[in-house]
Short mmCIF file of C-alpha atoms in Angstrom, two decimals:
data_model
loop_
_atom_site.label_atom_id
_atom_site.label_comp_id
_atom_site.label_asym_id
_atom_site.label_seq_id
_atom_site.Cartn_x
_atom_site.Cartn_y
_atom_site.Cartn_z
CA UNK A 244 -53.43 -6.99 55.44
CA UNK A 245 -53.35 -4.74 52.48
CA UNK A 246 -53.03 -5.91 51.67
CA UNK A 247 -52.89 -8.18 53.98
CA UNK A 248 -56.72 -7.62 53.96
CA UNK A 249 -59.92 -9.77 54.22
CA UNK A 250 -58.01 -12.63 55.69
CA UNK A 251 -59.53 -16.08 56.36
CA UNK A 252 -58.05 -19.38 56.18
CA UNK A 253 -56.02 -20.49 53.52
CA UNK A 254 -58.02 -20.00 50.52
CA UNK A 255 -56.88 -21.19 47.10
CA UNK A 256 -58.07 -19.39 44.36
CA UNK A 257 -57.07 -21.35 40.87
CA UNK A 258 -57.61 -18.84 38.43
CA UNK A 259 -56.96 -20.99 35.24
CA UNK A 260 -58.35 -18.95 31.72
CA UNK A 261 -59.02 -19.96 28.56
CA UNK A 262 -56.33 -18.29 25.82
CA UNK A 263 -57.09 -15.52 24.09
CA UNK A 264 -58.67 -15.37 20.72
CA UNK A 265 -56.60 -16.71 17.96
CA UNK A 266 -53.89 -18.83 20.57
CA UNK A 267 -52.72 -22.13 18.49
CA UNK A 268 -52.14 -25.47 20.09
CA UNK A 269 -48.23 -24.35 19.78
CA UNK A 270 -48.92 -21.06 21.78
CA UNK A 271 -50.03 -23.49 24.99
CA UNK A 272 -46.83 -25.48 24.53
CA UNK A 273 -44.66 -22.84 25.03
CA UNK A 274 -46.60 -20.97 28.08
CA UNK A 275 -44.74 -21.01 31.04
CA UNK A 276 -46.72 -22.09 34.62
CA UNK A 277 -46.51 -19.64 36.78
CA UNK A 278 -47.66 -19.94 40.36
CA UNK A 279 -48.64 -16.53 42.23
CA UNK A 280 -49.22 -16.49 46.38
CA UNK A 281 -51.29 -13.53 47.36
CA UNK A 282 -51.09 -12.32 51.21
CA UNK A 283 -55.13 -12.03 50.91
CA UNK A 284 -58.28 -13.16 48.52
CA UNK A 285 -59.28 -9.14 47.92
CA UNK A 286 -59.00 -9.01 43.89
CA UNK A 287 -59.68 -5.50 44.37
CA UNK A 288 -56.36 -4.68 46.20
CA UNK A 289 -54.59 -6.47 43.62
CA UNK A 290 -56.12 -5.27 40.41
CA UNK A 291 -53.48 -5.05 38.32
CA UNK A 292 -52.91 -8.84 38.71
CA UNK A 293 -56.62 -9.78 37.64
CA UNK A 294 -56.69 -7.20 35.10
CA UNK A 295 -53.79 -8.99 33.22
CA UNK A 296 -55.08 -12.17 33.65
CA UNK A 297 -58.68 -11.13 32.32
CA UNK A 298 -57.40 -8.80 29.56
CA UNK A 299 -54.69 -11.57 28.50
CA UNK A 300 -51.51 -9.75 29.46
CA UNK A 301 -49.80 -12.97 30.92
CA UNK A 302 -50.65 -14.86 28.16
CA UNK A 303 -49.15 -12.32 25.82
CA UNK A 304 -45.95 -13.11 27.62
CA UNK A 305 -46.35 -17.01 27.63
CA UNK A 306 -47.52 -17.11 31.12
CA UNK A 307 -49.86 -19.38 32.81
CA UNK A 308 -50.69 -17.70 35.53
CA UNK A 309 -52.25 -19.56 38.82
CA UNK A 310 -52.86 -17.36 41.71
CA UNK A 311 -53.41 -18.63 45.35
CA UNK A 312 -54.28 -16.46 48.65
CA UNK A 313 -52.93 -17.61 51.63
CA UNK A 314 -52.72 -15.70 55.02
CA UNK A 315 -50.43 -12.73 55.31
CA UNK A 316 -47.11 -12.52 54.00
CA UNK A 317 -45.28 -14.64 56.56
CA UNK A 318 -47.40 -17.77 54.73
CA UNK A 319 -46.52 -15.63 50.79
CA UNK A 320 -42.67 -16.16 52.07
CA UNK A 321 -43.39 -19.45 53.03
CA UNK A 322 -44.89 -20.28 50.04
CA UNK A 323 -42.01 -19.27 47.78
CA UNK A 324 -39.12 -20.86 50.45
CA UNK A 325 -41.28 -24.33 50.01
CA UNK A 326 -41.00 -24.22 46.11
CA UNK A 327 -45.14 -23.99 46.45
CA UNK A 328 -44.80 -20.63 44.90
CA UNK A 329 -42.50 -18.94 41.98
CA UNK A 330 -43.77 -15.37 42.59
CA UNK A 331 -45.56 -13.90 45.60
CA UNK A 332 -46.95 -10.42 46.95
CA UNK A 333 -45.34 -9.98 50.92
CA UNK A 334 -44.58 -6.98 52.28
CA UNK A 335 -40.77 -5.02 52.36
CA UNK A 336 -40.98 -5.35 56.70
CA UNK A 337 -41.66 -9.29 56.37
CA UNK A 338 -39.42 -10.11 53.42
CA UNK A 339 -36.02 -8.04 55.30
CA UNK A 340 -37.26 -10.65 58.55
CA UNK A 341 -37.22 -13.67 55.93
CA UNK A 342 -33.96 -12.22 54.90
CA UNK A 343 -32.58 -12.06 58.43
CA UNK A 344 -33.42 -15.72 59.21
CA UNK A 345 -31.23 -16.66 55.81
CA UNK A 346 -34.23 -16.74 53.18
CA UNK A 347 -32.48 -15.48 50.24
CA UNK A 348 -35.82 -13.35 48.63
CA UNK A 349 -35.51 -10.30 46.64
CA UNK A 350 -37.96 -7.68 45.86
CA UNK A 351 -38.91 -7.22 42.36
CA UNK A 352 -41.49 -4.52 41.69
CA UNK A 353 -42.85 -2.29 44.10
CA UNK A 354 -46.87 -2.36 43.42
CA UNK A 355 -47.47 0.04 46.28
CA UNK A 356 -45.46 2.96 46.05
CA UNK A 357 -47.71 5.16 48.79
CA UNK A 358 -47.89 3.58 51.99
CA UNK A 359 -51.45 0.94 51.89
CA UNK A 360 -51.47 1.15 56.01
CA UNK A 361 -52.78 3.91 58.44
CA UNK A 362 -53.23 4.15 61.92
CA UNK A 363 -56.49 4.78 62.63
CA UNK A 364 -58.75 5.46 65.55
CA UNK A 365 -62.37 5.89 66.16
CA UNK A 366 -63.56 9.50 64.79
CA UNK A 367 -64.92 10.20 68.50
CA UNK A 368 -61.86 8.92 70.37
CA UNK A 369 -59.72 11.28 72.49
CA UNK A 370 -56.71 10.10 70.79
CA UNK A 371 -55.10 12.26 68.58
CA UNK A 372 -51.34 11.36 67.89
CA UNK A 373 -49.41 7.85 68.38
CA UNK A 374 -48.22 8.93 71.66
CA UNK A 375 -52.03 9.00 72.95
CA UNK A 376 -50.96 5.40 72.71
CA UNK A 377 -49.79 4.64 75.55
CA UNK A 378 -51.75 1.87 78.13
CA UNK A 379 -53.55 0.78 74.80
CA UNK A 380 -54.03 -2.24 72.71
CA UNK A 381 -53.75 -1.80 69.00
CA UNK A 382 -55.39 -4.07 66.70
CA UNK A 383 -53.68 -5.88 63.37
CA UNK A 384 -54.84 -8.41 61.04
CA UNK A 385 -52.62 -10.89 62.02
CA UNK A 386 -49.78 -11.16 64.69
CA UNK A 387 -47.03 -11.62 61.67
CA UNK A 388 -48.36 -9.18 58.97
CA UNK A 389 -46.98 -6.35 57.39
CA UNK A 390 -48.94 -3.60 59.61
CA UNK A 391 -47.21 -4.86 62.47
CA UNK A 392 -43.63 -3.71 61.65
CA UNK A 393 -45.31 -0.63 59.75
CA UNK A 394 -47.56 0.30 63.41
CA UNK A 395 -44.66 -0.72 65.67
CA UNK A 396 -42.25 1.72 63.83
CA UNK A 397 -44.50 4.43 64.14
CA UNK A 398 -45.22 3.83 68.15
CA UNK A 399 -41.23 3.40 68.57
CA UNK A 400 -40.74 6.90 67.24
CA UNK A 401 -43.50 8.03 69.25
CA UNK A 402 -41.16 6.88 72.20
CA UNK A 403 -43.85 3.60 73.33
CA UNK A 404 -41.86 0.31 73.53
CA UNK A 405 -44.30 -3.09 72.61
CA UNK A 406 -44.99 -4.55 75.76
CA UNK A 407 -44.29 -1.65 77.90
CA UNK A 408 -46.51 1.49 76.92
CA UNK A 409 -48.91 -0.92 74.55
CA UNK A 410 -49.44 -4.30 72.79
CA UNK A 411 -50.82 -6.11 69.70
CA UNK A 412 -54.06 -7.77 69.61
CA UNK A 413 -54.66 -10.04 65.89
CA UNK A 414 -57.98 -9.35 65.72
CA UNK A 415 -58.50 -10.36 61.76
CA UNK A 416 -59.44 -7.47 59.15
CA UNK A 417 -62.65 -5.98 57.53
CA UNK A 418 -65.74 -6.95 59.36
CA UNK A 419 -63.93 -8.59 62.37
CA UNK A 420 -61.70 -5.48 62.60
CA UNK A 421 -64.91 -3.42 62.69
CA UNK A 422 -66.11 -5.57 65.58
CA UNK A 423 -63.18 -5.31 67.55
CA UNK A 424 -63.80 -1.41 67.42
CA UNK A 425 -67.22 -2.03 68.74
CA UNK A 426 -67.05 -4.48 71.45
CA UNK A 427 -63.81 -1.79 72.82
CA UNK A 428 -61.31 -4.74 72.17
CA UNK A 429 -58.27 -2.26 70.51
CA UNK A 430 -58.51 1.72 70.75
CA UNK A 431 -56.85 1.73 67.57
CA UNK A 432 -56.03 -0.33 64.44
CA UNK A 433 -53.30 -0.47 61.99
CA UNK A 434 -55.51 -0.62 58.88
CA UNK A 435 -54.55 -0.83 55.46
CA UNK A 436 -56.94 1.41 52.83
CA UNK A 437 -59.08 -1.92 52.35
CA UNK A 438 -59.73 -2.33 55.96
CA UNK A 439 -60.59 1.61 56.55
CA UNK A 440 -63.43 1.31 53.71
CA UNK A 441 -64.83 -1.93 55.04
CA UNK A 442 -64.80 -0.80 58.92
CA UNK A 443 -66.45 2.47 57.86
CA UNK A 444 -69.22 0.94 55.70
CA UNK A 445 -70.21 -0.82 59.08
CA UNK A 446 -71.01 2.75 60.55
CA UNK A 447 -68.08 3.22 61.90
CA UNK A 448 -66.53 6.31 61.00
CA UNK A 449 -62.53 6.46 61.07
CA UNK A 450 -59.78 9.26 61.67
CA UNK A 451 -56.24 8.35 61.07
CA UNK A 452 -53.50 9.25 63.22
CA UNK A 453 -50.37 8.15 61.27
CA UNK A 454 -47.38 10.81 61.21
CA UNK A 455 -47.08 12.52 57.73
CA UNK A 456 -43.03 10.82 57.63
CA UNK A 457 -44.82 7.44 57.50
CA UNK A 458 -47.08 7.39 54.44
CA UNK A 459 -43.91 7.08 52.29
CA UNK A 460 -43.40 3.68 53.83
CA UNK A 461 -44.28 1.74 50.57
CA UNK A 462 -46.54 -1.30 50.92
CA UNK A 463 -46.56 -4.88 49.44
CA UNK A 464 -44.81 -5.84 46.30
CA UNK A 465 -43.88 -8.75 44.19
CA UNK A 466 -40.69 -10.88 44.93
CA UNK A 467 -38.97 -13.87 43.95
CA UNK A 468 -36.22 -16.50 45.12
CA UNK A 469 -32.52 -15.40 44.41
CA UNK A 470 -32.35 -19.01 42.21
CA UNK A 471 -35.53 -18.08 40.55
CA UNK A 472 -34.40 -14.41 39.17
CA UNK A 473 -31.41 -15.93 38.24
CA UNK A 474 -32.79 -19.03 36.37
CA UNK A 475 -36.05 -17.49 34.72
CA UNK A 476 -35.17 -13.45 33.51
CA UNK A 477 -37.66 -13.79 30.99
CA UNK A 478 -40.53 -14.94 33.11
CA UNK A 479 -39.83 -11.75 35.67
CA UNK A 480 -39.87 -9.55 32.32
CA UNK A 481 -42.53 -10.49 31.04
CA UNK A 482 -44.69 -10.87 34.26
CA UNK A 483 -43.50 -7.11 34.85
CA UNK A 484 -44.89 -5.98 31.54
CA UNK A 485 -47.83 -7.06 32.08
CA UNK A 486 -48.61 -6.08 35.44
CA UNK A 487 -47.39 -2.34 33.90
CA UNK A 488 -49.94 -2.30 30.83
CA UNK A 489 -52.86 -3.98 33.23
CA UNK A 490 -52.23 -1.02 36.27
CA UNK A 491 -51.94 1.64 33.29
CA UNK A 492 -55.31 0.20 32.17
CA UNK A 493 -56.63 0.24 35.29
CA UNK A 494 -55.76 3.79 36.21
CA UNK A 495 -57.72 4.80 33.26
CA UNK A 496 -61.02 6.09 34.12
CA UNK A 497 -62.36 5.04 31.03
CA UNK A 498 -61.77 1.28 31.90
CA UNK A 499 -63.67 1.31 35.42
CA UNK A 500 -66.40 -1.03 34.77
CA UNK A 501 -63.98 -3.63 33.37
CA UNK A 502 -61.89 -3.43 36.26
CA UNK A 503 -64.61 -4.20 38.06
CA UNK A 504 -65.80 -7.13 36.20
CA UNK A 505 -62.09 -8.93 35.69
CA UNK A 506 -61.87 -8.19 40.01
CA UNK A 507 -65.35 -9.63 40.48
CA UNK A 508 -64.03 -12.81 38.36
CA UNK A 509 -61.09 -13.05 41.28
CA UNK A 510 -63.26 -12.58 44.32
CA UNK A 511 -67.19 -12.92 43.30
CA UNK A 512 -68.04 -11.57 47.02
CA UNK A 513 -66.29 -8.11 47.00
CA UNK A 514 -68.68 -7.33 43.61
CA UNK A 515 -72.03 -7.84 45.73
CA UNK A 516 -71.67 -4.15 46.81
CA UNK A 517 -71.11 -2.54 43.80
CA UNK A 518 -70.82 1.09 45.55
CA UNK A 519 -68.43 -0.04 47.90
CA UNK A 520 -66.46 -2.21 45.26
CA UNK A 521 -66.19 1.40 43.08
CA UNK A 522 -65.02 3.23 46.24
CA UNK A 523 -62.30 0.48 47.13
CA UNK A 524 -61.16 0.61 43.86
CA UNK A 525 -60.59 4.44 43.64
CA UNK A 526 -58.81 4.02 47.37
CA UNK A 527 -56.38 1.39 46.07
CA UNK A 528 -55.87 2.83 42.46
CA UNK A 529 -54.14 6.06 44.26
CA UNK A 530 -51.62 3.77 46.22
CA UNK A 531 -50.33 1.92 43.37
CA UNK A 532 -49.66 5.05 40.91
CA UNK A 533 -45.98 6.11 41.61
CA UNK A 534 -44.54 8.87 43.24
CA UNK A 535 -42.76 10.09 40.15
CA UNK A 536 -44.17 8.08 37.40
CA UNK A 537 -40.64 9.20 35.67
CA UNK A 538 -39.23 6.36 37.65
CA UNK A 539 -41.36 4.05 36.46
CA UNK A 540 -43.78 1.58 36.98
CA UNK A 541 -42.58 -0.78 39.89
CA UNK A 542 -39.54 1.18 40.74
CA UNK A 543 -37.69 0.82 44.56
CA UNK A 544 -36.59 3.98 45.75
CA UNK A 545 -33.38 2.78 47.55
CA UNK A 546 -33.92 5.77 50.08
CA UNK A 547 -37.40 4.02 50.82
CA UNK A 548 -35.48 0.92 51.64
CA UNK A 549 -33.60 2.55 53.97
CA UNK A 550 -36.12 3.67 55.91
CA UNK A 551 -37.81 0.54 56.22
CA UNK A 552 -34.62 -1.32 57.26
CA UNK A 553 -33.59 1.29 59.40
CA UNK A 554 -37.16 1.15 61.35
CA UNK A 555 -36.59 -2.69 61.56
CA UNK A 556 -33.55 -2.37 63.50
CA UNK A 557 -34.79 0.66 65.59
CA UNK A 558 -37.86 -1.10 67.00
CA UNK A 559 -36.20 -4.68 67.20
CA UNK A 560 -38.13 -6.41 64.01
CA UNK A 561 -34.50 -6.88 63.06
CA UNK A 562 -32.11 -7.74 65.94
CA UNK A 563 -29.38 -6.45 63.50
CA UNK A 564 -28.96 -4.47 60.29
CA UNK A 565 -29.10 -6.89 57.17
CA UNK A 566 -25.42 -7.17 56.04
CA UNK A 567 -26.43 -6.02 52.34
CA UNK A 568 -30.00 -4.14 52.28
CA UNK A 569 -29.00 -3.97 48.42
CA UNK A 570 -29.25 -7.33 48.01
CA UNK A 571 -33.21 -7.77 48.91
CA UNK A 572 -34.20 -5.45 45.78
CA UNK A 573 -33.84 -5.00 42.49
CA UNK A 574 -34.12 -2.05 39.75
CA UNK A 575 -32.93 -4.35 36.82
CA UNK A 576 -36.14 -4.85 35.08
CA UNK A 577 -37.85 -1.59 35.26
CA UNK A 578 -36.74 -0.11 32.10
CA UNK A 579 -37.56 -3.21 30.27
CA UNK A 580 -41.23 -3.63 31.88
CA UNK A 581 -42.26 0.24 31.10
CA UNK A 582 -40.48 0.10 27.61
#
């Protein structure tokens, strides 16, 4: 969802562009291929991505940038543990679990610094907080996802135990989400900001339940292999930089319609409802501005980490702390990338 959002089967989406003007036949030889796994096809969700591809920020760098979607970030880890995949978009719940099981991946840039998930019930339901829960069947995108450890913590403090007071039910995202809702499959669903638009532009209105202490959970972000931060610094620079000058474009009012245009290049099918395309867009461009844009673009509050560590343990994600939390994040680049 969210983004692990709109997810299908394996899609591959070879974005492969032309230089920009004025690139020599020396320029090419010295671009570096770069292959980027995406938990979900939504170019929306990721602007910032296809707004650096369309407005030539990789190549600026000397990246060649090829971007595949794939299902969820269990598949983005697996991706990038296969060699399929230098850099990929998972989220911080999955990547401490790939961490756990002795995948040595580290967090490089944190695209989502407010929380892209919500908890969300039918406007008309009697439900009104997480505990309301209880006897229920909550709906994710998929069984391994992000939203999972994200809903899960939530319930946990709520005092519900998986299994006990309530259980999963992968019923897809989007439009299958939305039917879930209708045919009274899940009472509630762990949505992220994607999801919430689509379901509502089916007529179903949506009122989230999520606990104020939880929208600080930040979503998915960009990580690497240990060997490959260690092996290619400049690559993760300049793929940073990038990524910072296409979200600052992006956030600029001004620059609207072109966001639209490079994110209809990535995903022609979320740019056949242009209203709802402008309204996603607005929904994600609030998630991915920071907290305190002092910090800087694609900063890690450590504190943040904590917290999401600390609710992997609690509701059993993690059947142990992680020896080093520090070690699945890093800060190094951040001052270089908003330089």
């Amino acid at each position: 969802m969210g983004p692990e959002l709109h997810r299908s089967a394996r899609v591959a989406l070879t974005l492969v562009f032309a230089s920009i003007a004025g690139a020599t036949g020396s320029a090419y030889a010295q671009e570096t291929k770069v292959t980027i796994v995406v938990p979900n096809p939504s170019a929306i969700n990721n602007f910032p991505l296809h707004v650096a591809i369309g407005e030539g920020y990789f190549k600026e760098q000397g990246l060649d940038v090829t971007v595949e979607a794939v299902n969820g970030s269990a598949s983005v880890l697996q991706s990038m543990a296969a060699g399929q995949a230098q850099i990929g978009n998972p989220g911080p719940g999955p990547l401490l679990g790939a961490r756990a099981r002795g995948e040595d991946v580290v967090f490089i840039y944190n695209q989502f610094p407010k929380s892209i998930f919500g908890l969300v019930v039918k406007e008309d339901s009697a439900i009104k907080t997480p505990t309301d829960l209880k006897g229920t069947t909550v709906g994710v995108g998929t069984a391994d996802g992000a939203e999972v450890g994200f809903s899960r913590a939530i319930l946990s403090k709520s005092g519900l135990a998986e299994g006990n007071d309530y259980k999963f039910l992968a019923v897809g995202d989007g439009g299958t989400a939305a039917a879930a809702f209708l045919n009274n499959e899940v009472e509630s669903y762990a949505a992220a900001v994607s999801d919430a638009a689509i379901i509502g532009a089916r007529g179903i209105p949506l009122r989230e339940i999520t606990p104020e202490e939880f929208l600080s959970f930040f979503g998915n972000g960009w990580a690497v292999t240990r060997s490959y931060l260690d092996g290619n610094p400049k690559v993760i620079e300049g793929f940073g930089k990038a990524l910072v000058k296409a979200t600052k474009f992006g956030l600029d009012p001004a620059n609207k319609d072109a966001v639209l245009a490079h994110a209809a290049v990535g995903n022609p099918q979320e740019a056949e409802d242009p209203k709802f395309a402008a309204a996603l867009l607005t929904a994600i461009q609030d998630r991915v501005t920071p907290l305190d844009v002092s910090t800087g673009y694609g900063y890690q509050p450590p504190e943040h980490w904590k917290m999401w560590h600390e609710s992997q343990v609690a509701t059993g994600a993690l059947s142990k702390p992680l020896d080093d939390l520090n070690a699945a994040y890093t800060n190094e680049f951040v001052k270089a990338w908003n330089e």
